[in-house]
Short mmCIF file of C-alpha atoms in Angstrom, two decimals:
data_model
loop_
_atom_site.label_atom_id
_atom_site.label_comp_id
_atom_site.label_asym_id
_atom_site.label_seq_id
_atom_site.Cartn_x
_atom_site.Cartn_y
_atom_site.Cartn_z
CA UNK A 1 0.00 0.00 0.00
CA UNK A 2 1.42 3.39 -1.12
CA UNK A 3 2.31 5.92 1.31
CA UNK A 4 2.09 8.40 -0.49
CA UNK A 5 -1.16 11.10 -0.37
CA UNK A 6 -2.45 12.15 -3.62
CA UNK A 7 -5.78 14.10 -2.15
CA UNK A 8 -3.88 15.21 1.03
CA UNK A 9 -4.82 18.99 0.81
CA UNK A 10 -1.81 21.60 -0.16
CA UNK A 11 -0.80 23.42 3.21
CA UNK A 12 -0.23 27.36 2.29
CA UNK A 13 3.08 28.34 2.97
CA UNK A 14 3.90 29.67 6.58
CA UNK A 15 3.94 33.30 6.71
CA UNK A 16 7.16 35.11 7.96
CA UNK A 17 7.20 36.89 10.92
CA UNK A 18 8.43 40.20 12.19
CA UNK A 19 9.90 43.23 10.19
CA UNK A 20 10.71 41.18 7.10
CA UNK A 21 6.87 39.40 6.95
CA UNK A 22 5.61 42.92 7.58
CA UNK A 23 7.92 44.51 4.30
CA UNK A 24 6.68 41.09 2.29
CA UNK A 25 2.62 42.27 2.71
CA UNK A 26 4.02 45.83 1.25
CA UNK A 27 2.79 46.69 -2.25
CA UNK A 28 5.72 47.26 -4.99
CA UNK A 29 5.25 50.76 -4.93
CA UNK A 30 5.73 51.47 -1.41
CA UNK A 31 8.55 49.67 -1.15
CA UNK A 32 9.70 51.59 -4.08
CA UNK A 33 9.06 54.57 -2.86
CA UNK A 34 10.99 54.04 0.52
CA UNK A 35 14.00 52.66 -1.55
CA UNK A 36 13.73 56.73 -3.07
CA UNK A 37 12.64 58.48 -0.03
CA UNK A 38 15.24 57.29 2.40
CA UNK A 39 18.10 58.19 -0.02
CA UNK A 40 16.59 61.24 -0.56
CA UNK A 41 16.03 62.16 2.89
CA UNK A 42 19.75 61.74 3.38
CA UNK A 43 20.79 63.84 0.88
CA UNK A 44 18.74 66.84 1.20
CA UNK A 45 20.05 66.79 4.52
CA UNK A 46 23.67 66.69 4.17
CA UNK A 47 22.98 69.47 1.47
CA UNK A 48 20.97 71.52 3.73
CA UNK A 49 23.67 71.31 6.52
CA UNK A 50 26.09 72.22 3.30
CA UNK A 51 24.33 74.93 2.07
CA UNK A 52 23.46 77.02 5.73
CA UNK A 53 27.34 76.52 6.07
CA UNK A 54 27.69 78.73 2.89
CA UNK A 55 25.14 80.85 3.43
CA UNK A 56 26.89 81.51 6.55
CA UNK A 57 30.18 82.26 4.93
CA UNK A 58 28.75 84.53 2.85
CA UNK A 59 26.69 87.00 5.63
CA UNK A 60 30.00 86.76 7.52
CA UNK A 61 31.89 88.15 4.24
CA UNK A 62 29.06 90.74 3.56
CA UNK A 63 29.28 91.54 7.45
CA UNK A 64 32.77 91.72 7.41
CA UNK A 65 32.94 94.07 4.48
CA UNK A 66 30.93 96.48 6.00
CA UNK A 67 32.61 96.20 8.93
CA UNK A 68 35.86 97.52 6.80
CA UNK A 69 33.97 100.03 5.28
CA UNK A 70 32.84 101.52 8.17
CA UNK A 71 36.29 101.60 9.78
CA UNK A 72 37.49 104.21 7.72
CA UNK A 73 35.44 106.42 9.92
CA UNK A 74 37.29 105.68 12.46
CA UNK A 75 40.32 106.43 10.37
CA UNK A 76 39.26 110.01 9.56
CA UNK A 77 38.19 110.52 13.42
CA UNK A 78 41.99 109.41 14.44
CA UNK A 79 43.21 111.45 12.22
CA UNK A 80 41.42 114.72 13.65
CA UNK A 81 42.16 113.27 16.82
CA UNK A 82 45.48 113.82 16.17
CA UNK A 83 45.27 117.29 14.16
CA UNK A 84 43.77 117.99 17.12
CA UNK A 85 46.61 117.27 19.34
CA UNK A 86 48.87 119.16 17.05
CA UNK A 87 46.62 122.60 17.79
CA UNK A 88 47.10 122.13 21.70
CA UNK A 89 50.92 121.32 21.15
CA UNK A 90 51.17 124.72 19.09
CA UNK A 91 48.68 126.95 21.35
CA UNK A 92 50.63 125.51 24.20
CA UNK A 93 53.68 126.39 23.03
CA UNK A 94 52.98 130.20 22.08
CA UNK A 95 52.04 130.28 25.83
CA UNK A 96 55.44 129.33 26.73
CA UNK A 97 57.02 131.47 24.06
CA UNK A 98 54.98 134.55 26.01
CA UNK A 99 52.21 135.29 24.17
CA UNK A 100 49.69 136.19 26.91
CA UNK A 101 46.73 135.48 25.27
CA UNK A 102 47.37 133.50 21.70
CA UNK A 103 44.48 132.54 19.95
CA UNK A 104 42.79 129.19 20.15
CA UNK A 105 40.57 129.71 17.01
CA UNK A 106 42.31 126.87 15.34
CA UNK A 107 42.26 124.66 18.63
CA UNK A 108 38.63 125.10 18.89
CA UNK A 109 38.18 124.61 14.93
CA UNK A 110 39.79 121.06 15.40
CA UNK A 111 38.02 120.36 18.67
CA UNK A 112 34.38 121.17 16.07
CA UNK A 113 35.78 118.73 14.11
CA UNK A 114 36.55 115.52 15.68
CA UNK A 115 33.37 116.22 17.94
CA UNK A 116 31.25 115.92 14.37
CA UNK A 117 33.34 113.05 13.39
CA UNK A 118 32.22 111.45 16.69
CA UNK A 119 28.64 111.47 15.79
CA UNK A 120 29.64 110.52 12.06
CA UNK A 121 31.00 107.23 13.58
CA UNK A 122 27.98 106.31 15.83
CA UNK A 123 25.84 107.46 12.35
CA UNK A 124 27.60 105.04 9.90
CA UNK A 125 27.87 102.12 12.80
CA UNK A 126 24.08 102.57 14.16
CA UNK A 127 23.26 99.42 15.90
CA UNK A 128 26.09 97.89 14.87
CA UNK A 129 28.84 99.90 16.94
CA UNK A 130 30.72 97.79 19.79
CA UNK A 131 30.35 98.59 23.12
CA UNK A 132 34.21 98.49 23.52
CA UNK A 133 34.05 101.58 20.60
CA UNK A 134 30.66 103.46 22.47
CA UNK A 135 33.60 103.50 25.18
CA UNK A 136 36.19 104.95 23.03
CA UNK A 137 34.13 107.11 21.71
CA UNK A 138 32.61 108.76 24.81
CA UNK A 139 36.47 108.95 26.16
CA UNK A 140 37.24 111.33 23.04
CA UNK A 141 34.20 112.98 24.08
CA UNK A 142 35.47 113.12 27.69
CA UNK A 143 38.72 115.30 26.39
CA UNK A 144 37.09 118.52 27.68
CA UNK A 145 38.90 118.99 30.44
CA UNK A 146 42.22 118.92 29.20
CA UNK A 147 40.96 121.19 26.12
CA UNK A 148 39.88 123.51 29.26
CA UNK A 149 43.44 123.55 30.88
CA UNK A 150 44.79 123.71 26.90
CA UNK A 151 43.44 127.12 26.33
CA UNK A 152 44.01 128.89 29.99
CA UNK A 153 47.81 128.54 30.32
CA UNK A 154 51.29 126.62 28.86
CA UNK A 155 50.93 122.77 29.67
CA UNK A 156 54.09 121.14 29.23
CA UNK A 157 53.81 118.37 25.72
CA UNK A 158 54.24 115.20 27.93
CA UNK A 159 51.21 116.28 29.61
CA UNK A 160 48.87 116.52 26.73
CA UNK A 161 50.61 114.03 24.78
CA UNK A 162 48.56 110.74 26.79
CA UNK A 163 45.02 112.02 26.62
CA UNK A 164 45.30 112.29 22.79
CA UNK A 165 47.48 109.06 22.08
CA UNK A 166 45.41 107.26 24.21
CA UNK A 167 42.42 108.44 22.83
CA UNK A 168 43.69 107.19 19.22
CA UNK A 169 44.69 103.81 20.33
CA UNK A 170 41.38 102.83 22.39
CA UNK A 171 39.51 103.95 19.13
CA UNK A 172 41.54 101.59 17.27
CA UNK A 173 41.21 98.28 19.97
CA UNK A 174 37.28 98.72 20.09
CA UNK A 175 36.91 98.04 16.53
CA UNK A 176 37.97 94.50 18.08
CA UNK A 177 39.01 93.70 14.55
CA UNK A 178 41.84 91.17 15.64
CA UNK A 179 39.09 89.30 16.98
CA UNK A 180 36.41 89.80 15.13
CA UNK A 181 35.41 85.69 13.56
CA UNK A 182 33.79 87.70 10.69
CA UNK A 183 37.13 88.55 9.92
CA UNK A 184 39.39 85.69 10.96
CA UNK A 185 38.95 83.63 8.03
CA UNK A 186 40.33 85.53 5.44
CA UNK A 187 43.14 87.56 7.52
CA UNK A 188 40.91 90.85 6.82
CA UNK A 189 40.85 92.01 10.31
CA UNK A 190 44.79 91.44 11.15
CA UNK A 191 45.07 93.14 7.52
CA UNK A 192 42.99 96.01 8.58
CA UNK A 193 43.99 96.15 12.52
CA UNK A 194 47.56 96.58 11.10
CA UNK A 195 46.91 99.26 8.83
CA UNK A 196 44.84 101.71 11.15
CA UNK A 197 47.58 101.08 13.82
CA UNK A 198 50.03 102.10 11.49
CA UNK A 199 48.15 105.53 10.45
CA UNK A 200 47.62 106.39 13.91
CA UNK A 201 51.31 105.49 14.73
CA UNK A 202 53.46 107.54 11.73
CA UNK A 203 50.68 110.17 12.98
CA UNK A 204 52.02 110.03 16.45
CA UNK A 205 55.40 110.33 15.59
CA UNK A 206 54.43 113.55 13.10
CA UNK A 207 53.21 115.27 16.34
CA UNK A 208 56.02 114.21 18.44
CA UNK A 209 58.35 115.63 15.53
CA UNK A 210 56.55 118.99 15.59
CA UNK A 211 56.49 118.93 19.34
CA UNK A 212 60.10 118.59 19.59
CA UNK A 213 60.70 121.40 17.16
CA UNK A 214 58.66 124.05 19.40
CA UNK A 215 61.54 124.15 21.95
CA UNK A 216 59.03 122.85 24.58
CA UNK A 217 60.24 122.22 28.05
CA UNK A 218 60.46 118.67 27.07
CA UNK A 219 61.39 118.64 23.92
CA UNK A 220 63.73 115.79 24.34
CA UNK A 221 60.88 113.39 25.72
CA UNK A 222 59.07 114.47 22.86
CA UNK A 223 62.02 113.37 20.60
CA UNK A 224 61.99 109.87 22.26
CA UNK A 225 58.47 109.53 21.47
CA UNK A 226 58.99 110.46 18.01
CA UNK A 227 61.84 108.01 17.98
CA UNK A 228 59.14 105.42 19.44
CA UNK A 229 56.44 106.18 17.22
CA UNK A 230 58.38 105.45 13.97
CA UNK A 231 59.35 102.31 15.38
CA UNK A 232 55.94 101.09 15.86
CA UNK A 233 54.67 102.44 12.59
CA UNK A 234 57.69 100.49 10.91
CA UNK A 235 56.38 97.34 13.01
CA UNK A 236 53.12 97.74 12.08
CA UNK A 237 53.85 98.20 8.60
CA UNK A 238 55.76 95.00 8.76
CA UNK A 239 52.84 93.20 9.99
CA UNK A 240 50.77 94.56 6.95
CA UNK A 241 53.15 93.77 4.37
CA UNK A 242 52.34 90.05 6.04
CA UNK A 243 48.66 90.32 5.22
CA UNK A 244 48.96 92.45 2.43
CA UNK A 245 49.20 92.05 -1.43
CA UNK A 246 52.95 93.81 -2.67
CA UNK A 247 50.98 96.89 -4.26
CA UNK A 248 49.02 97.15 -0.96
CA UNK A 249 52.59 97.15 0.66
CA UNK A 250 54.18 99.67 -1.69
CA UNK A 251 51.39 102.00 -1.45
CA UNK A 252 51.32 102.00 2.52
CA UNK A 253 55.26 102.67 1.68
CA UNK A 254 54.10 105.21 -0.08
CA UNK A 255 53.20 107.25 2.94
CA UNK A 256 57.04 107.91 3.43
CA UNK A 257 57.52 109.10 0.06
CA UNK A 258 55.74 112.37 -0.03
CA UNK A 259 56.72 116.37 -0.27
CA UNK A 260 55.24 116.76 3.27
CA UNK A 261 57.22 114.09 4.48
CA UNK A 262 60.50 115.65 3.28
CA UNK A 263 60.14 118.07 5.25
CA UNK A 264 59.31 116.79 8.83
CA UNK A 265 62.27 114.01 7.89
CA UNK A 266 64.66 116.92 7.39
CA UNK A 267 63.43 118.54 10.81
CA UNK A 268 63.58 114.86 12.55
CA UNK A 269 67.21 114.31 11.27
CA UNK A 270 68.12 117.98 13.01
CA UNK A 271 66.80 116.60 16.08
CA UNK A 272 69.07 113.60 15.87
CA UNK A 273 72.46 115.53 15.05
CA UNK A 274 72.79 116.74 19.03
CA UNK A 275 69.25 115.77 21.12
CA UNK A 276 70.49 117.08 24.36
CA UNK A 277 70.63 121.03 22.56
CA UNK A 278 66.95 120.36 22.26
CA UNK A 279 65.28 122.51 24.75
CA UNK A 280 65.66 125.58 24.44
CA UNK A 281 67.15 127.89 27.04
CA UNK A 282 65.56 131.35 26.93
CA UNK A 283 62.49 132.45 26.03
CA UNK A 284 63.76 134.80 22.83
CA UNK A 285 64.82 131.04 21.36
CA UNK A 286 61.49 129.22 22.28
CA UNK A 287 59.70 132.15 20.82
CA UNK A 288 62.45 131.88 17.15
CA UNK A 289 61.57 127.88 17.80
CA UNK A 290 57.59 127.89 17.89
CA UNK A 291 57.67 130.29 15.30
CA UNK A 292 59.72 128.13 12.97
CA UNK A 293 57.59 125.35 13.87
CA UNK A 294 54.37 127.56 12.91
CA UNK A 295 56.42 128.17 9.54
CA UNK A 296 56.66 124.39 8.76
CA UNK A 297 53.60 123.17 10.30
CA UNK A 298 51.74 123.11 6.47
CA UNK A 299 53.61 120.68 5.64
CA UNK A 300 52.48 118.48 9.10
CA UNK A 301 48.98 119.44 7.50
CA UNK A 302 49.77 118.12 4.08
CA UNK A 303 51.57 115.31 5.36
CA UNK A 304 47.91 114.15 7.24
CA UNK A 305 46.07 114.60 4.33
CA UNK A 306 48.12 112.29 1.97
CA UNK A 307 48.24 109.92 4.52
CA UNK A 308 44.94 109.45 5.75
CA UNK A 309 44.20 109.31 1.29
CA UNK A 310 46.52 106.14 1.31
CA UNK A 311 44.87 104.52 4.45
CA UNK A 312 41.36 105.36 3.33
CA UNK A 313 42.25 103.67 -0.51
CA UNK A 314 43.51 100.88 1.25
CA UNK A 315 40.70 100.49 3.53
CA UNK A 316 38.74 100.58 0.20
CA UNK A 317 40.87 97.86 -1.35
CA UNK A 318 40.18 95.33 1.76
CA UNK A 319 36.63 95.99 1.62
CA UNK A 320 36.54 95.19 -1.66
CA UNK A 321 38.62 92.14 -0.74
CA UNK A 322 35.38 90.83 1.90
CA UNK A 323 33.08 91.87 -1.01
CA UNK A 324 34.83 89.13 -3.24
CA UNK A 325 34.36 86.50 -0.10
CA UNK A 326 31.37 87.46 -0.28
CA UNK A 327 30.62 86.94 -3.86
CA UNK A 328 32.35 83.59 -3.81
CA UNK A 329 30.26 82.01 -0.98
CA UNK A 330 27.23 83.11 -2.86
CA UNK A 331 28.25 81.39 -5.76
CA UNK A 332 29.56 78.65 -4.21
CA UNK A 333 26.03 78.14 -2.31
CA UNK A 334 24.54 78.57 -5.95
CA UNK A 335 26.21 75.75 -7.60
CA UNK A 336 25.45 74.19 -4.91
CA UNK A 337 22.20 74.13 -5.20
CA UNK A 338 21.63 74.04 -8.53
CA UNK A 339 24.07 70.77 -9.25
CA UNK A 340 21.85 69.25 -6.08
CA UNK A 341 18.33 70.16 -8.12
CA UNK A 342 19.78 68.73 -11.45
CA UNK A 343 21.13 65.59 -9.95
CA UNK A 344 18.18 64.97 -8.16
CA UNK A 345 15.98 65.48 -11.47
CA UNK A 346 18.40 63.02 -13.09
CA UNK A 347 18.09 60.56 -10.12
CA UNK A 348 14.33 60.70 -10.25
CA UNK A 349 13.84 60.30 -13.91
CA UNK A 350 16.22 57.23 -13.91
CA UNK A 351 14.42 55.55 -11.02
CA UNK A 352 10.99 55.92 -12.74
CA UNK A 353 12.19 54.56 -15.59
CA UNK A 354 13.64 51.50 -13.81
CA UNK A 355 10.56 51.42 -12.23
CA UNK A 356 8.64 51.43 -15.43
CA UNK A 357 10.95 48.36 -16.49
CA UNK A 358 9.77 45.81 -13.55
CA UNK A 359 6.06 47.02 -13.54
CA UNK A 360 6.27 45.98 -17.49
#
């Protein structure tokens, strides 16, 4: 007798179980669709994450460029800080030379001006002006006293020399641009930190040149300064020619090469020959001393002019320099983005037509 069952009924195969049994009851299309989605999903987010990053780069650049642009307020404001402290040197000095009453028109003209440049800084900056520069700028603001004591009676130069130096240099270190993250990437704000210290510091030694020249009680401190401020304008210029393309670096050089310039390096090189004959002894040579410094003093003027041209066209050349960041991130973000949206259209079309291929 045969074993075997020829009417037996045919047992249904035994459905699988779990996460697998649960895919296996999924129609074709879903599962298509989740082999497309989940790919997908993965990919717009890694280009999302890509794309903020750029986006990012790019408002830093813009922010970074205005940043620059702005700063060359701050240039102009040094520099009338520093015209400034040439007037009090001078009216100070025609004191000493016995003038009982000199005039402090021009003082008071250059006091008028750095007090609109002031509120030209907090205009251009608006919202955007550090606190660390608010400070600065409410410590110019603050000079009053000393512009009091300025136009009553002879102050010696070492006395008004810290007010005004300080003045320039806390205007400079609350731009923060050293530290600024805006700036870090590209070197723009060691670049630009560099230059403006640099300005204010051949500045510095202009006024400790003409100081020297007056025959002021301490006209040999004033000579070391001057000696001191070329030093750190020559190290600061260093540390831009670092940054710097070589016609940014000749044209900061530049600032050496000028008719002004002749002149205040021919009166520094006097000073050098014998500094211990600089202070005058009686008041018949202070008076033959501040009036040859009155004589020269145009060319102190000029001298501040060409320079603060050369800083401001550099200034202009950096910005322009964060502009192009700028430019590239934005391009960057739009290739991006466009390559994404043409690969995925590519993608898509090929999966529906594989797609296409197993349903037929």
């Amino acid at each position: 007798m045969s074993t075997n069952q020829v009417d037996a009924p045919v047992r249904p195969a035994q459905a699988r179980s779990g996460i697998r049994g649960f895919a296996d009851r999924w129609p074709f299309r879903r599962k298509l669709n989740l082999l497309v989605g989940v790919p997908l999903a993965v990919i717009a987010v890694l280009l999302t994450y890509v794309f903020t990053d750029l986006l990012q780069q790019s408002t830093s650049a813009e922010d970074a460029a205005q940043t620059v642009r702005d700063s060359a307020q701050v240039a102009r404001l040094v520099d009338k800080v520093e015209a400034e402290h040439q007037q009090a040197i001078l009216l100070s000095a025609r004191y000493e030379s016995g003038y009982s009453t000199p005039s402090a028109a021009a003082y008071r003209a250059a006091q008028d001006a750095v007090n609109a440049q002031v509120a030209k800084v907090r205009d251009t900056f608006g919202d955007r002006l550090p606190g660390t520069e608010a400070d600065a700028l409410r410590q110019v603001e603050g000079l009053s006293s000393l512009r009091d004591s300025v136009e009553q009676a002879y102050l010696p130069a070492d006395n008004i020399d810290p007010a005004y130096t300080n003045a320039s240099n806390d205007l400079i270190d609350g731009l923060g641009l050293d530290r600024d993250t805006d700036l870090a990437s590209t070197f723009t704000g060691n670049l630009l930190d560099s230059l403006l210290r640099a300005d204010a510091a051949h500045g510095a030694f202009e006024t400790n040149v003409l100081a020297a020249t007056t025959g002021d009680t301490n006209a040999l401190i004033e000579f070391i300064n001057a000696v001191g401020a070329y030093d750190l304008y020559q190290h600061q210029a260093d540390r831009f020619t670092r940054f710097a393309s070589e016609g940014q670096a000749r044209q900061l050089a530049d600032v050496e090469h000028t008719k002004a310039q002749s002149t205040i390096s021919e009166s520094f090189a006097e000073l050098q020959i014998d500094p211990t004959k600089l202070e005058s002894g009686d008041q018949d040579q202070i008076r033959r001393a501040v009036k040859d410094a009155l004589t020269d003093y145009p060319a102190y003027h000029d001298q501040a002019a060409a320079r603060l041209t050369i800083t401001t066209s550099l200034i202009g050349q950096i910005a322009d320099r964060a502009d192009a960041a700028d430019r590239a991130a934005e391009q960057r973000a739009v290739l991006l983005l466009g390559g994404a949206l043409l690969g995925f259209v590519l993608w898509i079309t090929e999966r529906r037509t594989s797609a296409a291929r197993v349903i037929q």
